[in-house]
N, C-alpha and C. Protein backbone atom coordinates (compact mmCIF):
# COMPACT_ATOMS: atom_id res chain seq x y z
N MET A 1 48.38 -23.04 -21.30
CA MET A 1 48.20 -23.31 -19.88
C MET A 1 47.37 -24.59 -19.72
N SER A 2 47.80 -25.47 -18.87
CA SER A 2 47.07 -26.72 -18.66
C SER A 2 46.31 -26.67 -17.34
N VAL A 3 45.46 -27.65 -17.15
CA VAL A 3 44.65 -27.74 -15.93
C VAL A 3 45.42 -28.58 -14.91
N TRP A 4 45.54 -28.06 -13.70
CA TRP A 4 46.21 -28.80 -12.63
C TRP A 4 45.35 -29.99 -12.21
N PRO A 5 45.95 -31.10 -11.81
CA PRO A 5 45.18 -32.28 -11.41
C PRO A 5 44.32 -32.04 -10.16
N THR A 6 44.60 -30.96 -9.44
CA THR A 6 43.83 -30.66 -8.23
C THR A 6 42.69 -29.68 -8.45
N GLU A 7 42.51 -29.20 -9.68
CA GLU A 7 41.44 -28.23 -9.95
C GLU A 7 40.07 -28.91 -9.87
N SER A 8 39.14 -28.21 -9.29
CA SER A 8 37.80 -28.75 -9.04
C SER A 8 37.15 -29.32 -10.29
N ALA A 9 37.27 -28.60 -11.40
CA ALA A 9 36.64 -29.06 -12.64
C ALA A 9 37.15 -30.44 -13.05
N LEU A 10 38.42 -30.70 -12.79
CA LEU A 10 39.00 -31.99 -13.13
C LEU A 10 38.69 -33.05 -12.08
N VAL A 11 38.81 -32.68 -10.81
CA VAL A 11 38.55 -33.63 -9.72
C VAL A 11 37.12 -34.14 -9.76
N TRP A 12 36.18 -33.25 -10.03
CA TRP A 12 34.76 -33.60 -9.97
C TRP A 12 34.15 -33.86 -11.34
N ARG A 13 34.97 -33.99 -12.40
CA ARG A 13 34.43 -34.12 -13.76
C ARG A 13 33.51 -35.33 -13.94
N GLU A 14 33.89 -36.47 -13.38
CA GLU A 14 33.06 -37.67 -13.56
C GLU A 14 31.71 -37.50 -12.86
N LEU A 15 31.73 -36.92 -11.68
CA LEU A 15 30.48 -36.66 -10.97
C LEU A 15 29.61 -35.69 -11.77
N SER A 16 30.21 -34.61 -12.23
CA SER A 16 29.46 -33.61 -13.01
C SER A 16 28.84 -34.23 -14.26
N GLN A 17 29.62 -35.04 -14.96
CA GLN A 17 29.11 -35.67 -16.18
C GLN A 17 27.97 -36.63 -15.86
N ALA A 18 28.11 -37.39 -14.79
CA ALA A 18 27.05 -38.33 -14.39
C ALA A 18 25.77 -37.58 -14.04
N ILE A 19 25.89 -36.46 -13.36
CA ILE A 19 24.70 -35.66 -13.02
C ILE A 19 24.04 -35.15 -14.29
N LEU A 20 24.85 -34.63 -15.22
CA LEU A 20 24.29 -34.13 -16.49
C LEU A 20 23.59 -35.23 -17.27
N ASN A 21 24.07 -36.48 -17.10
CA ASN A 21 23.46 -37.62 -17.78
C ASN A 21 22.35 -38.28 -16.96
N ASN A 22 22.03 -37.69 -15.81
CA ASN A 22 21.03 -38.26 -14.91
C ASN A 22 21.36 -39.70 -14.50
N ASP A 23 22.65 -40.00 -14.42
CA ASP A 23 23.11 -41.33 -14.00
C ASP A 23 23.49 -41.25 -12.53
N TRP A 24 22.48 -41.40 -11.68
CA TRP A 24 22.64 -41.13 -10.25
C TRP A 24 23.51 -42.18 -9.55
N GLU A 25 23.50 -43.41 -10.03
CA GLU A 25 24.37 -44.43 -9.45
C GLU A 25 25.84 -44.11 -9.73
N LYS A 26 26.13 -43.74 -10.97
CA LYS A 26 27.51 -43.37 -11.32
C LYS A 26 27.92 -42.10 -10.58
N ALA A 27 27.00 -41.17 -10.41
CA ALA A 27 27.30 -39.94 -9.67
C ALA A 27 27.66 -40.26 -8.22
N ARG A 28 26.92 -41.15 -7.60
CA ARG A 28 27.19 -41.55 -6.22
C ARG A 28 28.57 -42.20 -6.12
N GLU A 29 28.87 -43.10 -7.07
CA GLU A 29 30.17 -43.78 -7.07
C GLU A 29 31.32 -42.78 -7.28
N ALA A 30 31.14 -41.85 -8.20
CA ALA A 30 32.18 -40.85 -8.48
C ALA A 30 32.42 -39.97 -7.26
N LYS A 31 31.35 -39.59 -6.58
CA LYS A 31 31.47 -38.77 -5.36
C LYS A 31 32.22 -39.54 -4.28
N GLN A 32 31.89 -40.79 -4.12
CA GLN A 32 32.57 -41.61 -3.11
C GLN A 32 34.06 -41.76 -3.41
N LEU A 33 34.41 -41.93 -4.68
CA LEU A 33 35.82 -42.05 -5.06
C LEU A 33 36.61 -40.78 -4.72
N VAL A 34 36.03 -39.63 -5.04
CA VAL A 34 36.70 -38.36 -4.73
C VAL A 34 36.87 -38.22 -3.22
N GLU A 35 35.81 -38.52 -2.47
CA GLU A 35 35.88 -38.40 -1.01
C GLU A 35 36.91 -39.36 -0.42
N GLU A 36 36.98 -40.58 -0.94
CA GLU A 36 37.96 -41.56 -0.45
C GLU A 36 39.38 -41.08 -0.74
N ARG A 37 39.62 -40.52 -1.93
CA ARG A 37 40.94 -39.99 -2.27
C ARG A 37 41.31 -38.84 -1.33
N GLN A 38 40.33 -37.97 -1.05
CA GLN A 38 40.59 -36.84 -0.15
C GLN A 38 40.92 -37.33 1.25
N ARG A 39 40.20 -38.34 1.74
CA ARG A 39 40.48 -38.90 3.07
C ARG A 39 41.87 -39.52 3.12
N LYS A 40 42.25 -40.23 2.05
CA LYS A 40 43.57 -40.87 2.00
C LYS A 40 44.67 -39.82 2.03
N ILE A 41 44.53 -38.78 1.23
CA ILE A 41 45.51 -37.70 1.20
C ILE A 41 45.62 -37.02 2.57
N MET A 42 44.47 -36.77 3.19
CA MET A 42 44.46 -36.14 4.51
C MET A 42 45.14 -37.03 5.55
N ALA A 43 44.88 -38.32 5.51
CA ALA A 43 45.50 -39.26 6.45
C ALA A 43 47.02 -39.30 6.24
N GLU A 44 47.46 -39.28 4.98
CA GLU A 44 48.90 -39.27 4.69
C GLU A 44 49.55 -38.00 5.22
N ARG A 45 48.89 -36.85 5.03
CA ARG A 45 49.43 -35.59 5.55
C ARG A 45 49.56 -35.64 7.07
N GLU A 46 48.51 -36.12 7.72
CA GLU A 46 48.52 -36.21 9.18
C GLU A 46 49.62 -37.14 9.67
N ALA A 47 49.80 -38.27 9.00
CA ALA A 47 50.84 -39.23 9.38
C ALA A 47 52.24 -38.63 9.24
N GLU A 48 52.41 -37.76 8.27
CA GLU A 48 53.70 -37.11 8.04
C GLU A 48 53.84 -35.81 8.83
N GLY A 49 52.77 -35.42 9.54
CA GLY A 49 52.80 -34.19 10.31
C GLY A 49 52.76 -32.93 9.47
N LYS A 50 52.22 -33.04 8.26
CA LYS A 50 52.13 -31.90 7.35
C LYS A 50 50.75 -31.25 7.47
N ALA A 51 50.74 -29.94 7.49
CA ALA A 51 49.48 -29.20 7.51
C ALA A 51 49.16 -28.75 6.08
N TRP A 52 47.89 -28.79 5.72
CA TRP A 52 47.47 -28.32 4.40
C TRP A 52 47.33 -26.81 4.43
N THR A 53 47.86 -26.15 3.42
CA THR A 53 47.69 -24.71 3.27
C THR A 53 47.23 -24.42 1.85
N PRO A 54 46.27 -23.53 1.70
CA PRO A 54 45.79 -23.19 0.36
C PRO A 54 46.91 -22.56 -0.48
N LYS A 55 46.90 -22.82 -1.78
CA LYS A 55 47.91 -22.26 -2.68
C LYS A 55 47.54 -20.88 -3.18
N HIS A 56 46.25 -20.59 -3.27
CA HIS A 56 45.82 -19.36 -3.92
C HIS A 56 45.09 -18.38 -3.00
N PHE A 57 44.69 -18.83 -1.81
CA PHE A 57 43.93 -17.98 -0.92
C PHE A 57 44.44 -18.08 0.50
N GLY A 58 44.40 -16.95 1.21
CA GLY A 58 44.63 -16.96 2.64
C GLY A 58 43.28 -17.12 3.31
N VAL A 59 43.19 -17.98 4.28
CA VAL A 59 41.91 -18.26 4.93
C VAL A 59 42.03 -17.89 6.40
N SER A 60 41.07 -17.12 6.88
CA SER A 60 41.05 -16.76 8.30
C SER A 60 39.61 -16.72 8.77
N GLN A 61 39.45 -16.88 10.08
CA GLN A 61 38.10 -16.85 10.66
C GLN A 61 37.92 -15.51 11.36
N THR A 62 36.76 -14.89 11.13
CA THR A 62 36.46 -13.61 11.76
C THR A 62 35.99 -13.83 13.19
N LYS A 63 35.90 -12.75 13.94
CA LYS A 63 35.41 -12.83 15.32
C LYS A 63 33.98 -13.35 15.39
N GLU A 64 33.22 -13.09 14.33
CA GLU A 64 31.82 -13.55 14.28
C GLU A 64 31.70 -15.03 13.93
N GLY A 65 32.81 -15.65 13.55
CA GLY A 65 32.79 -17.08 13.22
C GLY A 65 32.69 -17.39 11.75
N SER A 66 32.57 -16.37 10.89
CA SER A 66 32.54 -16.63 9.45
C SER A 66 33.97 -16.70 8.93
N TRP A 67 34.11 -17.18 7.70
CA TRP A 67 35.43 -17.35 7.10
C TRP A 67 35.70 -16.27 6.08
N ASP A 68 36.93 -15.79 6.04
CA ASP A 68 37.35 -14.79 5.08
C ASP A 68 38.43 -15.41 4.20
N CYS A 69 38.21 -15.38 2.89
CA CYS A 69 39.19 -15.91 1.94
C CYS A 69 39.70 -14.74 1.10
N SER A 70 40.99 -14.52 1.14
CA SER A 70 41.61 -13.44 0.38
C SER A 70 42.66 -14.02 -0.56
N PRO A 71 42.71 -13.53 -1.81
CA PRO A 71 43.69 -14.05 -2.76
C PRO A 71 45.12 -13.74 -2.31
N ILE A 72 46.01 -14.72 -2.49
CA ILE A 72 47.42 -14.53 -2.18
C ILE A 72 48.11 -13.82 -3.35
N HIS A 73 47.73 -14.18 -4.56
CA HIS A 73 48.34 -13.62 -5.76
C HIS A 73 47.43 -12.54 -6.35
N LYS A 74 48.02 -11.53 -6.92
CA LYS A 74 47.23 -10.43 -7.50
C LYS A 74 46.40 -10.88 -8.69
N TRP A 75 46.82 -11.96 -9.38
CA TRP A 75 46.08 -12.41 -10.56
C TRP A 75 44.85 -13.25 -10.21
N VAL A 76 44.65 -13.56 -8.93
CA VAL A 76 43.46 -14.31 -8.50
C VAL A 76 42.43 -13.28 -8.04
N PRO A 77 41.25 -13.23 -8.67
CA PRO A 77 40.25 -12.24 -8.27
C PRO A 77 39.67 -12.57 -6.89
N ALA A 78 39.26 -11.54 -6.19
CA ALA A 78 38.65 -11.72 -4.88
C ALA A 78 37.30 -12.38 -5.02
N ALA A 79 36.90 -13.16 -4.02
CA ALA A 79 35.59 -13.80 -4.01
C ALA A 79 34.56 -12.79 -3.56
N PRO A 80 33.30 -12.87 -3.90
CA PRO A 80 32.78 -13.89 -4.82
C PRO A 80 33.07 -13.50 -6.28
N ILE A 81 33.29 -14.54 -7.07
CA ILE A 81 33.52 -14.33 -8.49
C ILE A 81 32.15 -14.40 -9.16
N ILE A 82 31.80 -13.34 -9.85
CA ILE A 82 30.49 -13.29 -10.51
C ILE A 82 30.71 -13.33 -12.01
N ALA A 83 30.10 -14.32 -12.63
CA ALA A 83 30.27 -14.48 -14.08
C ALA A 83 29.05 -14.01 -14.81
């Protein structure tokens, strides 16, 4: 099994490594790059009239205003995941 290019561990790897190395300038730059990519993708979706939907979780808002995330697939454990 390989890691999808959209998985958090891969998307944020440069930022995580920079933090572990106490390289705060590189961490800032890595964070900005991820955020810029996310903004670009969001703008492209909006221009095409596409709505983003989660692949692994259903997301809904409760009457109290909090968010409920439920797994779509049985192989995805319910949150919170405690290790």
